[in-house]
Structure formats: structure tokens, C-alpha cells
Tab-separated table of C-alpha atoms in Angstrom:
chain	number	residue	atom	x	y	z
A	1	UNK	CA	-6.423	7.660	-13.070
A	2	UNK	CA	-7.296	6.100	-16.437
A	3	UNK	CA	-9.697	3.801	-16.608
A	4	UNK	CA	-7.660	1.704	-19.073
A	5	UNK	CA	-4.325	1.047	-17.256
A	6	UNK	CA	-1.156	0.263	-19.613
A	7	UNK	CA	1.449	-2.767	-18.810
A	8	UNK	CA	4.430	-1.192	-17.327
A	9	UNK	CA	3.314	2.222	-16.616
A	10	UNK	CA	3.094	3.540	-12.705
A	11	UNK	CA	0.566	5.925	-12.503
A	12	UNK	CA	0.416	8.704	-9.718
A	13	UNK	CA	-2.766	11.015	-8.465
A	14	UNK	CA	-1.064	13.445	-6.386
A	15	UNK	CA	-4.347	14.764	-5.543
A	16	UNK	CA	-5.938	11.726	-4.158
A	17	UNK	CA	-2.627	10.127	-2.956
A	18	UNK	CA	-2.649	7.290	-4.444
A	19	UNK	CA	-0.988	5.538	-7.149
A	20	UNK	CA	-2.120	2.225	-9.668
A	21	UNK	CA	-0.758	0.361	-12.485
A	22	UNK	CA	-1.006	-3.544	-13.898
A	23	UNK	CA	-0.003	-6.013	-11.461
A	24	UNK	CA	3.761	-6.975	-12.742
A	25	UNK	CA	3.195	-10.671	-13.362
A	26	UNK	CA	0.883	-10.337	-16.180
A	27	UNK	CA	-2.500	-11.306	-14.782
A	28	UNK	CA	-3.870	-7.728	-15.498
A	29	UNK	CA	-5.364	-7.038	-12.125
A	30	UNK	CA	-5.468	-3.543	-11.354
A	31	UNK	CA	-2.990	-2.970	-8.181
A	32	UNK	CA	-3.638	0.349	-6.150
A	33	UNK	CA	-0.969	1.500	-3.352
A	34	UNK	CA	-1.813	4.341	-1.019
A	35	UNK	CA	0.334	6.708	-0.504
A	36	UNK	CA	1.111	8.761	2.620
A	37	UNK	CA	3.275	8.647	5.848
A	38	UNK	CA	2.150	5.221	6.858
A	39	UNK	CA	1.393	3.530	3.580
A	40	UNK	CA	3.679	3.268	-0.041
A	41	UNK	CA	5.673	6.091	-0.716
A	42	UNK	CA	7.075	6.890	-4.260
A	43	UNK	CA	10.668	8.920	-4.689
A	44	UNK	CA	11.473	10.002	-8.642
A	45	UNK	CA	14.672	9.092	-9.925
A	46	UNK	CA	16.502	9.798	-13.377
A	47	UNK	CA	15.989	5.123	-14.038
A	48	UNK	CA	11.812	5.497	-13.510
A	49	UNK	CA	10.224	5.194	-10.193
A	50	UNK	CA	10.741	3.682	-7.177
A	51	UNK	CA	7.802	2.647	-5.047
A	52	UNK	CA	8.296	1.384	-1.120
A	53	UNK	CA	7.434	-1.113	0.271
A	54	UNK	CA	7.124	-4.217	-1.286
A	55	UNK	CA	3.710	-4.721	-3.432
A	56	UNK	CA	2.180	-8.352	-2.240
A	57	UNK	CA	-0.787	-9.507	-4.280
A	58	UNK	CA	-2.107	-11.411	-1.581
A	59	UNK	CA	-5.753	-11.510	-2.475
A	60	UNK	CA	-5.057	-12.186	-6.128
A	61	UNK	CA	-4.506	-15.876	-7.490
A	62	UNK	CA	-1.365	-15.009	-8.469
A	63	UNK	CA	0.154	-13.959	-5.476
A	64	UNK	CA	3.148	-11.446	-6.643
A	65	UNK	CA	4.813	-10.451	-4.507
A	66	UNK	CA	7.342	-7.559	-6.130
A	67	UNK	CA	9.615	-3.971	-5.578
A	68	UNK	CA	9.553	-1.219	-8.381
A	69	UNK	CA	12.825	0.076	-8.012
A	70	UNK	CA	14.555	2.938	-10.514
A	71	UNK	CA	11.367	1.956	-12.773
A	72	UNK	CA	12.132	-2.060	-12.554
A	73	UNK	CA	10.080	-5.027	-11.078
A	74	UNK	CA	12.486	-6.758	-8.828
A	75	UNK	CA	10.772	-9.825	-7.665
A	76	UNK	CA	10.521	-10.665	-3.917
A	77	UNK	CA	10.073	-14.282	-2.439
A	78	UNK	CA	6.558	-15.557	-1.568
A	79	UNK	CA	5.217	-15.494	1.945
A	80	UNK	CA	3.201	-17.995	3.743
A	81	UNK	CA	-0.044	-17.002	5.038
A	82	UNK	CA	1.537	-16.678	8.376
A	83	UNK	CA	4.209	-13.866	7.038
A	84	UNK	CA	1.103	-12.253	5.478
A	85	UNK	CA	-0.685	-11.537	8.551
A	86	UNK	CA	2.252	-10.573	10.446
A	87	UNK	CA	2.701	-8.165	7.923
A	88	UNK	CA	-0.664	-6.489	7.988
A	89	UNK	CA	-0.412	-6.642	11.787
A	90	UNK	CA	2.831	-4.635	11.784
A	91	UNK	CA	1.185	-2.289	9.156
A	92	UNK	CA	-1.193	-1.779	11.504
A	93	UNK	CA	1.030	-1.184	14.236
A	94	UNK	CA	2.590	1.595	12.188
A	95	UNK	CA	-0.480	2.830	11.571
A	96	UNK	CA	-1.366	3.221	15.533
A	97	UNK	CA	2.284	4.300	16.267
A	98	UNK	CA	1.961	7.469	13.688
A	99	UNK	CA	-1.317	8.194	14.636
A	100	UNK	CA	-0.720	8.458	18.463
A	101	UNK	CA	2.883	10.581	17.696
A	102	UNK	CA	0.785	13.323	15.563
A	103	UNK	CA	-2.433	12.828	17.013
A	104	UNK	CA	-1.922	12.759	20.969
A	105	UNK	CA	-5.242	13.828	21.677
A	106	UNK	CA	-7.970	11.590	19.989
A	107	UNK	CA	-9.932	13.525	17.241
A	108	UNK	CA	-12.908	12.266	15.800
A	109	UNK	CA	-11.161	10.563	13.278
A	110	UNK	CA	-9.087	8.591	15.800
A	111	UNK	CA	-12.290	7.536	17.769
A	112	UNK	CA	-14.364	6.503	14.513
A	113	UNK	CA	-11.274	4.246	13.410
A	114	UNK	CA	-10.820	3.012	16.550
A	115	UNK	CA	-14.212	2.087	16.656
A	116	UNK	CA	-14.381	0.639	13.337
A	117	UNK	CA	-10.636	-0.997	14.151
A	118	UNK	CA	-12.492	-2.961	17.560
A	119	UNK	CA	-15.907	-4.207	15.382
A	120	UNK	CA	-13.032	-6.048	13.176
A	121	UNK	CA	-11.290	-7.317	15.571
């Protein structure tokens, strides 16, 4: 990733699975989406790309909440703090769900974010 990030530009590491740009209302806060099975995913398309889920700037003061779709912002309604953390509560849910599927039998990785998953909660 640059360090400098341009307005309007999506930028994708394919090697660290991850992808960044400006947030899409202007405030110039660098927004960085994960991406893998149980995160964002990104799909090319002949418009620009389109990036899944929803990005929520819910730690920011400005609180966009957006889609890139075919290489657009499409703006999504604001939650309430409530919709937030049911949100991250179903991401985490996910989360668990994938991990048990392709992970039956608990590897070290499993037990270290369990552990780290029960100091947080």
C-alpha cells in the first residue's frame, strides 16, 4: 500500500489480503477492509470494483456508512449504536461458524483466539 492514499482509488494487496482507500465522505481517514472468507471480499468487474459488505465508519466522527459497487459509493443508512453491535456480534458469529466448519479440531490458532476472544469478553 502507498503511504499517500488518493480520493477515489481502491487499493488491493493481494499478498497481505487486505485492501485501503480514503473513507468516501471526504474526511480523509484511511479505511482498511480485510479480506478473506469471513471478512470483505472484492469481485472485479468491467464498471470498477465492487467491495462486500457494507463499509461502516463506526469509530470515525463521521460515521459513513457506504457500498462500493461496479467502482461507485452507494450510500447506506446510519445505524444506531445498537445495530452496530449486533453487527460485530454476528461478524463474530461468522467468524466462529467458519472456523469450527474448516477447523473441527482446535489448532493452536483456534485456542490462542479463543483465549484472547474470553479475556475480551
Amino acid at each position: 500500500m502507498p503511504k499517500q492514499l488518493e480520493p477515489a482509488v481502491l487499493y488491493i494487496s493481494q499478498e497481505f489480503e487486505t485492501a485501503a482507500h480514503l473513507c468516501a465522505c471526504g474526511c480523509g481517514v484511511k479505511v482498511r477492509t480485510p479480506l478473506g472468507p469471513t471478512e470483505w471480499s472484492i469481485r472485479d468487474t468491467e464498471s470498477g470494483p465492487t467491495l462486500r459488505p457494507s463499509v461502516g465508519n463506526w469509530q470515525q466522527n463521521c460515521r459513513s456508512h457506504y457500498l462500493i459497487t461496479n467502482g461507485k459509493v452507494e450510500w447506506a443508512g446510519q445505524w444506531s449504536e445498537e445495530k452496530v453491535l449486533a453487527g460485530r456480534a454476528a461478524e463474530q458469529s461468522r467468524r466462529e461458524a467458519y472456523l469450527k466448519e474448516h477447523y473441527p479440531t482446535p489448532n493452536i490458532f483456534v485456542r490462542v483466539w479463543n483465549w484472547i476472544k474470553s479475556i475480551l469478553d
